XYZ file of C-alpha atoms in Angstrom:
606
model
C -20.721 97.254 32.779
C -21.627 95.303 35.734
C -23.274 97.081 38.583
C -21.864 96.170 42.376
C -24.105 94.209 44.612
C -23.281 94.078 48.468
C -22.123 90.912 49.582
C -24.661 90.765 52.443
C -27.247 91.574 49.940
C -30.391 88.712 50.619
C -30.597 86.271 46.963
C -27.743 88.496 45.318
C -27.500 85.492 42.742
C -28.548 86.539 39.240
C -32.277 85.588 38.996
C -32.539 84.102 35.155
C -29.496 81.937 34.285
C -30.501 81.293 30.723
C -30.680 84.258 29.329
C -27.980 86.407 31.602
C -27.017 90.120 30.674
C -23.942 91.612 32.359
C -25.566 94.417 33.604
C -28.421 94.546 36.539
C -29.198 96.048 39.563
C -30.647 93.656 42.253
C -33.028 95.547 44.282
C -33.521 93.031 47.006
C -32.897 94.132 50.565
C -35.091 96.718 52.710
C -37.978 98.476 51.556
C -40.489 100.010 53.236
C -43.661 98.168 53.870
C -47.161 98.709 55.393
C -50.148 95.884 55.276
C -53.383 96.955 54.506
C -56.013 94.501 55.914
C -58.972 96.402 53.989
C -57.574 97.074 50.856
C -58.437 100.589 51.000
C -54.920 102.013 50.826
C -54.938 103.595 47.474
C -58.415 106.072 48.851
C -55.910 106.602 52.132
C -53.132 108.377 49.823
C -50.638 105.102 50.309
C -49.047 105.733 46.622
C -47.653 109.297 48.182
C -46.096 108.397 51.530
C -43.512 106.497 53.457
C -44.788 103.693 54.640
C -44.905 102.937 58.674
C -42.521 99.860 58.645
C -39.738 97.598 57.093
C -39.730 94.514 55.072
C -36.507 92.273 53.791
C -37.242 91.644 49.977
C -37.822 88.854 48.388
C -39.536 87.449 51.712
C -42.977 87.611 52.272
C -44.302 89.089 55.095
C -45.413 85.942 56.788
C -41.484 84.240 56.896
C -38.969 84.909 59.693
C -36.614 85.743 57.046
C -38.534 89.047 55.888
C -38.148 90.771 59.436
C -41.962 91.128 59.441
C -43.243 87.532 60.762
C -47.048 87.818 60.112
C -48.644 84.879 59.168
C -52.343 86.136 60.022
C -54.928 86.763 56.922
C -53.284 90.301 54.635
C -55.835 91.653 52.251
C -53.426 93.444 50.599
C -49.761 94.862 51.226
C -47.766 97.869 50.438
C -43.851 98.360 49.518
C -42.107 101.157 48.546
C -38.093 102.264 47.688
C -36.156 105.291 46.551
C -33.938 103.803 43.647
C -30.747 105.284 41.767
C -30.376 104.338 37.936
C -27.146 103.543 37.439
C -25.845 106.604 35.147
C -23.926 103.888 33.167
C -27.213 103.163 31.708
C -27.205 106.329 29.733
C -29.019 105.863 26.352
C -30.893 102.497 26.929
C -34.246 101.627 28.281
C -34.804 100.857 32.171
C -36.930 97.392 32.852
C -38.038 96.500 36.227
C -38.381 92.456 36.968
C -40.361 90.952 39.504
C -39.614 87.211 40.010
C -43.093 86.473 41.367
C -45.476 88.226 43.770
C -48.573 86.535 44.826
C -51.466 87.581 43.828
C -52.856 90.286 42.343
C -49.687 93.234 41.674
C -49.769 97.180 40.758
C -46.634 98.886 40.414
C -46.117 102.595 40.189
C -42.913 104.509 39.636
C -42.677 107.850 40.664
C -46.610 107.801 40.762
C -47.159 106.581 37.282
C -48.507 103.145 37.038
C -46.458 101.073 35.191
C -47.707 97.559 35.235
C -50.428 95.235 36.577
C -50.135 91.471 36.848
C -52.022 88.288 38.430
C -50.750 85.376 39.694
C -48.512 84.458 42.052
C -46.444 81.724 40.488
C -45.154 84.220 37.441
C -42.723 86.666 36.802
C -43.708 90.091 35.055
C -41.588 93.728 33.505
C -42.294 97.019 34.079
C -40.914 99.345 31.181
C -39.751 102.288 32.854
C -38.390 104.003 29.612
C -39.304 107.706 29.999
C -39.773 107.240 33.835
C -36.137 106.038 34.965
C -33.303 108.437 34.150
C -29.632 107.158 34.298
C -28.110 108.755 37.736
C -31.162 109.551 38.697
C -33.670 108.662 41.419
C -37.075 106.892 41.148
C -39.269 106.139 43.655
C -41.056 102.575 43.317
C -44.454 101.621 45.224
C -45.620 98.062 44.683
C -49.426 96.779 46.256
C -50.285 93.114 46.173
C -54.042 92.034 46.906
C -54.139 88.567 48.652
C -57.611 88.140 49.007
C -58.684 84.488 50.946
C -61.985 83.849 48.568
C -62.770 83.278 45.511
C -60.673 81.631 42.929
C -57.110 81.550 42.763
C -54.178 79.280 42.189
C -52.834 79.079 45.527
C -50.813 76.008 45.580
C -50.726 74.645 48.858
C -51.150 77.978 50.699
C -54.374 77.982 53.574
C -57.431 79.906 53.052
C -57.948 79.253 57.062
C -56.017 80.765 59.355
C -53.684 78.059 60.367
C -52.076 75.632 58.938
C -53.051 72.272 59.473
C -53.144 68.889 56.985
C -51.443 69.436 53.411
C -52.344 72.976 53.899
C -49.462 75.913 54.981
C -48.764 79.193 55.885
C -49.712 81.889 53.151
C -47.449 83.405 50.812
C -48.435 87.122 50.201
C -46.751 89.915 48.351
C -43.107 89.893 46.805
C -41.313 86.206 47.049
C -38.935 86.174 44.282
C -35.741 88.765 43.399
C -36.614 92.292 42.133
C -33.892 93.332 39.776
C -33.460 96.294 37.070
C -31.483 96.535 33.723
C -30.851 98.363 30.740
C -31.990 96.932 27.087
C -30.672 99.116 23.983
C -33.865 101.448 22.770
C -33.344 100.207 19.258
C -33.837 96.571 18.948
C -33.054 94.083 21.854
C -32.808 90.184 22.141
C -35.887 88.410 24.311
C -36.120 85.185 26.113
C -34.845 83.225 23.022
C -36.526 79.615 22.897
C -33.673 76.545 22.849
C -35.268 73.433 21.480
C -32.656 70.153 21.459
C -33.024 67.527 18.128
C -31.456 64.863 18.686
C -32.579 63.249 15.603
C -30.288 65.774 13.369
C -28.023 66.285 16.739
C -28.804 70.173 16.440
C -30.115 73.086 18.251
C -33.180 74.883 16.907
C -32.632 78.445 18.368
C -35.503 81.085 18.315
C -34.984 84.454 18.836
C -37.748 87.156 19.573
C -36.514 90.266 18.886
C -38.428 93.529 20.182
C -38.215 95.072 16.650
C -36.872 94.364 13.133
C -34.194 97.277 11.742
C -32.519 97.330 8.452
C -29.408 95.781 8.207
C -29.443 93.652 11.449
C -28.110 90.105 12.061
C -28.439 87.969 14.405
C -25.849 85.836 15.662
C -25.421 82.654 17.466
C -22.621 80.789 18.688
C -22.534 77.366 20.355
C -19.657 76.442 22.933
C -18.066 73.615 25.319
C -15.145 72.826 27.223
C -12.669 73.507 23.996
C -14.581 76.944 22.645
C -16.687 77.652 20.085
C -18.801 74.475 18.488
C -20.506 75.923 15.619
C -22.171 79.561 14.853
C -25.000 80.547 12.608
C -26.437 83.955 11.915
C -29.198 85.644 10.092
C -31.054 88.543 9.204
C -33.336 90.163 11.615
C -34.873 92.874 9.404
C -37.531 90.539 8.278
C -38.910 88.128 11.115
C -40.091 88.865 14.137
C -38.338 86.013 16.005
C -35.703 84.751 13.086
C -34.353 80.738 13.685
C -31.004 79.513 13.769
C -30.030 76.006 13.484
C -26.877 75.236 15.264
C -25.656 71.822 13.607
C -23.084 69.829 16.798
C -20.207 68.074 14.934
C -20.405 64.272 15.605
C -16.857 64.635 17.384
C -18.237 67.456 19.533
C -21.646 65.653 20.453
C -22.707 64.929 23.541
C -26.007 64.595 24.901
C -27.541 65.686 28.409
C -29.007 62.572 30.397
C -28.968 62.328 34.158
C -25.830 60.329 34.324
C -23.539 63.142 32.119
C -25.581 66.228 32.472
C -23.697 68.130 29.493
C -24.327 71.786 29.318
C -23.531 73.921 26.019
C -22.816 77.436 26.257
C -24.779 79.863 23.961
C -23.638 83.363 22.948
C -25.881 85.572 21.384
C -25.740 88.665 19.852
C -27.699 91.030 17.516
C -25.191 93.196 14.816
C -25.879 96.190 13.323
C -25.502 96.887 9.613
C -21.604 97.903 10.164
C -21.131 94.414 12.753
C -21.286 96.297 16.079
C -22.793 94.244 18.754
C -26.426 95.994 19.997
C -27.158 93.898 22.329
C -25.719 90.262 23.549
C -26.979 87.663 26.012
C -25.363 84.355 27.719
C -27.272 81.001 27.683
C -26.620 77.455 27.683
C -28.811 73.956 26.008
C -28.502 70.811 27.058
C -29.107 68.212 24.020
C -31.662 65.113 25.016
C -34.981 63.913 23.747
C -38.309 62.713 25.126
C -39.973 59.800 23.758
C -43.240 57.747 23.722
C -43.541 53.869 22.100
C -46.556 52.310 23.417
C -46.486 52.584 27.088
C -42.618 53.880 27.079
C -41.144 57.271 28.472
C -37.574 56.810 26.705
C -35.038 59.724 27.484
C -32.692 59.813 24.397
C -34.071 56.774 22.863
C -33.393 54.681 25.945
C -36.135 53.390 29.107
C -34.502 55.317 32.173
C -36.965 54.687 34.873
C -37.828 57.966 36.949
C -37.101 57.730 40.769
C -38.898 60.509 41.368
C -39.887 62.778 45.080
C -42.454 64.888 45.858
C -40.592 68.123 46.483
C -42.967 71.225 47.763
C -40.277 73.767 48.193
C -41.169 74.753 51.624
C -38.450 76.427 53.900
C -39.384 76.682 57.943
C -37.736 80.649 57.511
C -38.735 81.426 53.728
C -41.635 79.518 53.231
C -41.904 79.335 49.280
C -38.615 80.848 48.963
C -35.639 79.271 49.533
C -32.835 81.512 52.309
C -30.319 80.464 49.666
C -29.071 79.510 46.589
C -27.475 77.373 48.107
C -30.506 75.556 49.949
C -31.652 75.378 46.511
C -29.033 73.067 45.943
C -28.990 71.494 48.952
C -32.471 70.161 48.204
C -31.210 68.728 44.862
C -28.180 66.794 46.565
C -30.454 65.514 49.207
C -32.747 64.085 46.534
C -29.556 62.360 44.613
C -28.192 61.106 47.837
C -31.655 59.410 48.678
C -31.227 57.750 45.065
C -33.967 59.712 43.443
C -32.703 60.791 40.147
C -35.699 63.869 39.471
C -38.331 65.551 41.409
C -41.724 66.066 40.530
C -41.931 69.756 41.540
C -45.514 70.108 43.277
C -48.052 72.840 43.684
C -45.760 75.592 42.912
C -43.809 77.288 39.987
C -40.392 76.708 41.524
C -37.719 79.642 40.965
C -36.063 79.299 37.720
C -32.513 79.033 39.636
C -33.556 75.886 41.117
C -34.127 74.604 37.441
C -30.855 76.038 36.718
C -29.332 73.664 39.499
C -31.178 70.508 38.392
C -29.953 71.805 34.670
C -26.407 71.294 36.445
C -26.584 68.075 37.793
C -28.696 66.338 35.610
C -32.012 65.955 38.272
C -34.833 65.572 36.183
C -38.100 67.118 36.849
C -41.663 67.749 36.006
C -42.813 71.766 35.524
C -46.237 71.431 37.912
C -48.764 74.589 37.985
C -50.335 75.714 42.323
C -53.704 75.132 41.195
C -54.835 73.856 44.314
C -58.143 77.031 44.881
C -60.901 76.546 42.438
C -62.902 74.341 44.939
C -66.550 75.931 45.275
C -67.971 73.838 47.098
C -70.708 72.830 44.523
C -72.165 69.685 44.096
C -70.997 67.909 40.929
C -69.913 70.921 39.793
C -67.433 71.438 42.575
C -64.073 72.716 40.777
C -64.364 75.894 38.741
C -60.529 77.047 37.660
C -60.899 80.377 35.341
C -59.030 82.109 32.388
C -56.229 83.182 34.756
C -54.668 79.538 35.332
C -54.445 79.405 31.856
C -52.588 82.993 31.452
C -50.451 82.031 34.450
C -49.391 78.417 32.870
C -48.676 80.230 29.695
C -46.306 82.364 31.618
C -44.967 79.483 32.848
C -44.170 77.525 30.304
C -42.806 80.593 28.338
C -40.415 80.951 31.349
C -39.059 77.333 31.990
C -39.306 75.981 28.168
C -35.727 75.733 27.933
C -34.351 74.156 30.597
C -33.352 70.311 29.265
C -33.719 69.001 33.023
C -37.788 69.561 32.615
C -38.877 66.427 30.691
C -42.925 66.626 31.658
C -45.704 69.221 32.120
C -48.283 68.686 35.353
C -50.415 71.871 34.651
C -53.309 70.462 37.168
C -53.212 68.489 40.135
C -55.860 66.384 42.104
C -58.871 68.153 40.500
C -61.846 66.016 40.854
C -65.486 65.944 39.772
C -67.486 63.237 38.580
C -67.955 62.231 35.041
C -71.520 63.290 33.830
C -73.665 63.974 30.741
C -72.135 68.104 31.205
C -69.501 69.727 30.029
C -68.299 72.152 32.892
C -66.301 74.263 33.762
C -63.405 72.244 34.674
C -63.766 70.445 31.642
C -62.984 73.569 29.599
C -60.058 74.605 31.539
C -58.739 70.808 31.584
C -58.612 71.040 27.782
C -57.525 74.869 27.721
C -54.521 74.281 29.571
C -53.943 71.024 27.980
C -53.619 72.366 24.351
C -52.072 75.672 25.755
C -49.102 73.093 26.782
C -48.725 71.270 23.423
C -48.962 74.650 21.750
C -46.164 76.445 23.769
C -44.265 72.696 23.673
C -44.634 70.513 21.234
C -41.507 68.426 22.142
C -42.211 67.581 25.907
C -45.160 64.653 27.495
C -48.168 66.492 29.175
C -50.376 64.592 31.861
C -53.947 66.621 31.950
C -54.321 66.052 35.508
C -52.386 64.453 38.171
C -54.035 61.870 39.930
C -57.211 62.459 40.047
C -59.938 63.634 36.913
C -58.293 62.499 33.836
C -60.430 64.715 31.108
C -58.567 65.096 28.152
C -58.879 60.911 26.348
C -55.467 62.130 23.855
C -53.297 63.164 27.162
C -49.936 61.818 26.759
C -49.199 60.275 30.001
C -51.806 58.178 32.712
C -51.434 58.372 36.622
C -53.097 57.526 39.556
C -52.248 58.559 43.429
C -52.203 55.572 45.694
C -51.218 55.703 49.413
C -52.077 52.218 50.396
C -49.442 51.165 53.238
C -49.610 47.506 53.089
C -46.595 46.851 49.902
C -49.264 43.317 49.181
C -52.501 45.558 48.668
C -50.418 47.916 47.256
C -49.508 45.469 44.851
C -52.975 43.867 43.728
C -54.086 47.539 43.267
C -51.046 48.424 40.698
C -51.375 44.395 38.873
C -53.811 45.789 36.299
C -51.606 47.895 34.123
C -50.323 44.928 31.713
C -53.988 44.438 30.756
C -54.553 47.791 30.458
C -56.340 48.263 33.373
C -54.150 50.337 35.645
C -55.230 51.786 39.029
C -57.207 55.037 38.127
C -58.530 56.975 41.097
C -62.288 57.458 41.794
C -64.736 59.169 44.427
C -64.864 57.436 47.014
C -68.336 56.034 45.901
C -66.800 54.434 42.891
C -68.279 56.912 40.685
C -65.145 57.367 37.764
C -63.516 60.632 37.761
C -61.564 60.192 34.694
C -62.298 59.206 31.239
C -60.798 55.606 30.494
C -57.226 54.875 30.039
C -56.293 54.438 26.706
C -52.382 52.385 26.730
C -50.464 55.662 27.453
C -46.905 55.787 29.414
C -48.420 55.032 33.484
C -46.838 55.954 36.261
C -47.577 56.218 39.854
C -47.234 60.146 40.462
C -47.383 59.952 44.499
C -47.445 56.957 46.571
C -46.055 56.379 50.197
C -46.176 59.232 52.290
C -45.062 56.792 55.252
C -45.777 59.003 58.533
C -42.500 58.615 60.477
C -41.777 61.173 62.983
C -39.111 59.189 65.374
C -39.871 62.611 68.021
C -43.466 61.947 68.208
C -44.973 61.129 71.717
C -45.256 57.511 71.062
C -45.960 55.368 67.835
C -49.257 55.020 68.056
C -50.455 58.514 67.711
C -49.347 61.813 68.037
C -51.265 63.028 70.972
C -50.519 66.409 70.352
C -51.820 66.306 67.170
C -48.908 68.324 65.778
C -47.603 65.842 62.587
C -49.713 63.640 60.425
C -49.063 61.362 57.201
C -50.524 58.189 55.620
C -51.672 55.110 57.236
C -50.430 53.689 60.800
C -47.335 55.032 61.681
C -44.376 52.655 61.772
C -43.497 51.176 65.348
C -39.900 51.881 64.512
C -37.475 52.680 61.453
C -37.165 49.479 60.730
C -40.475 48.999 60.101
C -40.380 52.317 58.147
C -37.338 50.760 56.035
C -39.110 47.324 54.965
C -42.898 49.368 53.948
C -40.384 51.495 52.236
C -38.678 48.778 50.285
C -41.612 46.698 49.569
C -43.962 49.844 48.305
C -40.818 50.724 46.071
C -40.366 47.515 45.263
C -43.807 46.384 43.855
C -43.203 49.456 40.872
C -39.749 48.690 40.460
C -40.600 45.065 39.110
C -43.379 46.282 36.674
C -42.011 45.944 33.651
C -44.466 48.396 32.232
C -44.062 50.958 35.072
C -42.372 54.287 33.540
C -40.859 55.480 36.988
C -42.704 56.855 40.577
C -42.803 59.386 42.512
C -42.434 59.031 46.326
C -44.104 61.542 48.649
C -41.891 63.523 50.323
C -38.944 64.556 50.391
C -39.062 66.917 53.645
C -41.517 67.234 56.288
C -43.057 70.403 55.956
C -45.095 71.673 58.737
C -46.868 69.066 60.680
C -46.809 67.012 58.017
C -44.000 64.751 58.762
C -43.805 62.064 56.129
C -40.487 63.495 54.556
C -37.450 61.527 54.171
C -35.843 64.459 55.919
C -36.929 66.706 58.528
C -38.225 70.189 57.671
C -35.064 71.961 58.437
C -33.038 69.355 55.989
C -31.536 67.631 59.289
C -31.057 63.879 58.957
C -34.162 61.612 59.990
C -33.546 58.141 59.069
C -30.689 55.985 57.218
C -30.801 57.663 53.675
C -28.316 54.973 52.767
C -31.041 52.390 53.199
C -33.608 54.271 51.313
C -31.021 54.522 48.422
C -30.397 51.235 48.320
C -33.959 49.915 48.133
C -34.708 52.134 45.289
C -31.319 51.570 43.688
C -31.566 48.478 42.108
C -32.533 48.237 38.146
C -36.278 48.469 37.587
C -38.321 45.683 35.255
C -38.702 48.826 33.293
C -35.383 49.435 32.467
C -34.369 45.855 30.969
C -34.497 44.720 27.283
């Protein structure tokens, strides 16, 4: 049975909406907490003691929100909590969740050490079968390294102390919900896989199962509005992760696209030999396909050009997470109201209820990878991403590969090096993470590399990052793509960064950026150098409108133009090129902004 969660608990929403099991014990609140600038608190005898101060989970030390406030350099950080298994629980096997934790994460329970994990973007288990008795206490102690050098996928997150630029405030230690349940010891469902076919108007459903037992079946069955669609079941005493196919009556077919964003409902269940349930799980699909024909993105079968923002996922009093489910929301309406119809989710694995939302209300989005922290600083040679972005995009993907909403991959962003006669390092990792994407997801468009170095000549989908002000240079620099010779970034020396373009989909993946702070001291400058964007700020809004309109404008009549993404939605920080301010308040007329982008696109017509 469900286990109570205090309604002034912080996040008490359940952390993974697609594959939802009654019971679970959030574990966000207070915990104790100690930082540990030298990283020299497992010699001190940290593991074994209270810790010398407080923390409000799943806010990282450096946000307002966590009670702590601390946004100078921590080397690494300490939590620990006293926790009672639920006696309920009797007879199954405890795991421990962590939605993400940045960076590097060892977690004991009652002194054992019961998992280790890197990356900060990710979520990870602990199996605490044999460690966490039902009605019983268990102590948990959790130390995250943060370290400011080397290599690490940091997303947007400053490796100086402040934050200044396109650069923030860190991110260190737990971010995401901590939660517990209870799995049956036997055999229990995993994170099943939901892949839409639109083609047969099915549901391919895979189902990793932790073990195969005589007998078994596994069971499946598809809902809507009027109850159960269709059902399917199989064995599960012979594969590892058995398929279902889940066939949708033509009568009962309807497919997820921004403008009716259709959810299923999915039951699933694994039987014993006698029928009893072992274990059972709640999801939900949402049937639409991705397309390419020749330079065409087509979203079931149909061009539906992509008003996308730049959304960073910044709070001013969570930082990277959001106070709310409900500001997760928030940021979704904000995006609709502006007439964006997706987001192009930057430098950061956002949390998995956001995807839930855009799931919802049909926001469509691309999955991007915080790879920004491989720079070394050497010549030619100057970007050196390791094994662990790949690890951490596998975990990813693995995580997000069902929600219907997510219609493009973006592992890498803005790497560049020039093209020379050596394969390096970035290179590699280009291609790694490349085919580690069309491995895990076949069905879904990848682009290598946002913006910038282009490496992999078979990537699916071509973009360049252009923040030229003036809508007529804007326009000569976009007027190459109908000879196939789009804009493609390059140092700033002309040497190419990217192998050539090759006809694929194009888009212009950021662009604008306008720096409009109506606040500011005066409109030539900001004098107290507090807020920054791109080009010469606008005199006045109404100039802002018309660059608005007429940068907008020059992609919306290229008929060979896939969609855009403006940059940003919010301010964040001093940088105050949003569309809103940083605390969501109103900033300009949104009605005007929807309007300008409102109007059919070239793309979009027969």
């Amino acid at each position: 049975m469900p286990v109570p969660h205090p309604s002034d608990l912080p996040r008490p929403e359940y952390p993974r909406p697609q594959f939802v099991r009654d019971a679970w014990l959030n574990l966000n609140g207070t915990w104790q907490f100690e930082t540990d600038r030298s990283d020299t608190g497992l010699e001190r005898g940290l593991p074994a003691r209270d810790l010398t101060g407080t923390i409000t989970v799943p806010f990282c030390p450096e946000s307002a929100l966590s009670g702590v406030g601390e946004t100078d350099f921590l080397e690494a950080v300490w939590y620990r909590r006293t926790v009672t298994v639920p006696a309920e629980w009797a007879g199954a096997r405890v795991l421990l969740h962590f939605g993400a934790v940045d960076h590097d994460t060892t977690v004991w329970a009652n002194g054992v050490e019961v998992a280790r994990h890197r990356g900060g973007f990710t979520p990870f288990t602990a199996d605490l079968d044999g460690i966490a008795e039902p009605g019983a206490e268990i102590t948990l102690v959790v130390r995250a390294r943060d370290s400011r050098h080397g290599v690490q996928a940091r997303g947007k997150q400053a490796t100086w102390y402040a934050n200044s630029h396109c650069h923030y405030t860190r991110t260190t230690g737990i971010w995401q919900t901590v939660w517990m349940e209870p799995v049956p010891r036997t055999v229990a469902l995993k994170r099943p896989r939901i892949t839409p076919d639109v083609s047969s108007g099915s549901f391919f459903l895979d189902l990793p199962l932790t073990a195969n037992l005589p007998g078994h079946r596994v069971r499946a069955v598809l809902t809507d509005e009027a109850g159960p669609v269709v059902a399917a079941e199989s064995r599960a005493d012979l594969d590892l992760c058995p398929r279902l196919v889940l066939p949708v009556p033509e009568d009962r077919l309807r497919l997820w696209s921004p403008e009716d964003p259709h959810l299923y409902g999915l039951e699933l269940r694994i039987l014993d030999a006698e029928g009893r349930v072992v274990d059972e799980a709640r999801s939900y699909a949402g049937l639409r396909s991705v397309a390419i024909r020749g330079k065409r993105l087509l979203l079931n079968g149909r061009p539906v050009f992509q008003r996308l923002v730049l959304d960073q996922g910044y709070w001013p009093d969570g930082l990277m997470t959001a106070p709310s489910d409900e500001a997760l929301i928030r940021d979704i309406e904000l995006g609709l109201a502006a007439g964006f119809n997706g987001a192009r989710l930057h430098q950061k694995v956002f949390e998995e209820r956001y995807l839930h939302h855009a799931d919802r209300l049909g926001y469509l989005v691309w999955g991007e990878f915080g790879d920004w922290g491989c720079e070394v600083g050497v010549r030619d040679d100057n970007q050196r991403p390791d094994a662990a972005y790949v690890a951490q995009w596998l975990e990813a993907l693995e995580r997000d590969y069902s929600h219907p909403a997510i219609i493009g991959w973006c592992p890498l962003n803005e790497t560049y090096q020039h093209l020379h006669d050596r394969i390096t390092q970035l290179d590699d990792v280009t291609r790694a993470m490349f085919l580690a994407t069309k491995q895990a997801d076949p069905t879904r468009p990848v682009v290598d590399a946002s913006g910038y170095a282009h490496r992999v000549p078979e990537t699916d989908v071509y973009d360049s990052h252009c923040y030229e002000q003036d809508p007529a240079a804007f326009a000569k620099a976009m007027s190459g793509l109908a000879e196939d010779r789009p804009y493609v970034n390059a140092a700033p020396d002309g040497r190419p960064w990217s192998v050539p373009y090759r006809g694929q989909p194009y888009f212009c993946s950021e662009f604008g950026g306008i720096w409009w702070d109506p606040r500011a001291a005066d409109a030539a400058g900001d004098e107290a150098g507090t807020s920054w964007g791109y080009g010469e700020r606008p005199r006045t809004e109404e100039e802002f409108q018309q660059r608005f309109a007429g940068l907008t404008g020059v992609l919306l009549d290229d008929p060979d133009m896939f969609g855009y993404c403006y940059t940003q939605l919010t301010d964040v920080f001093q940088e105050q090129n949003g569309l809103y301010r940083f605390d969501r308040s109103r900033k300009l007329d949104i009605e005007r902004v929807r309007r300008a982008q409102s109007r059919p696109a070239a793309y979009e017509r027969d």
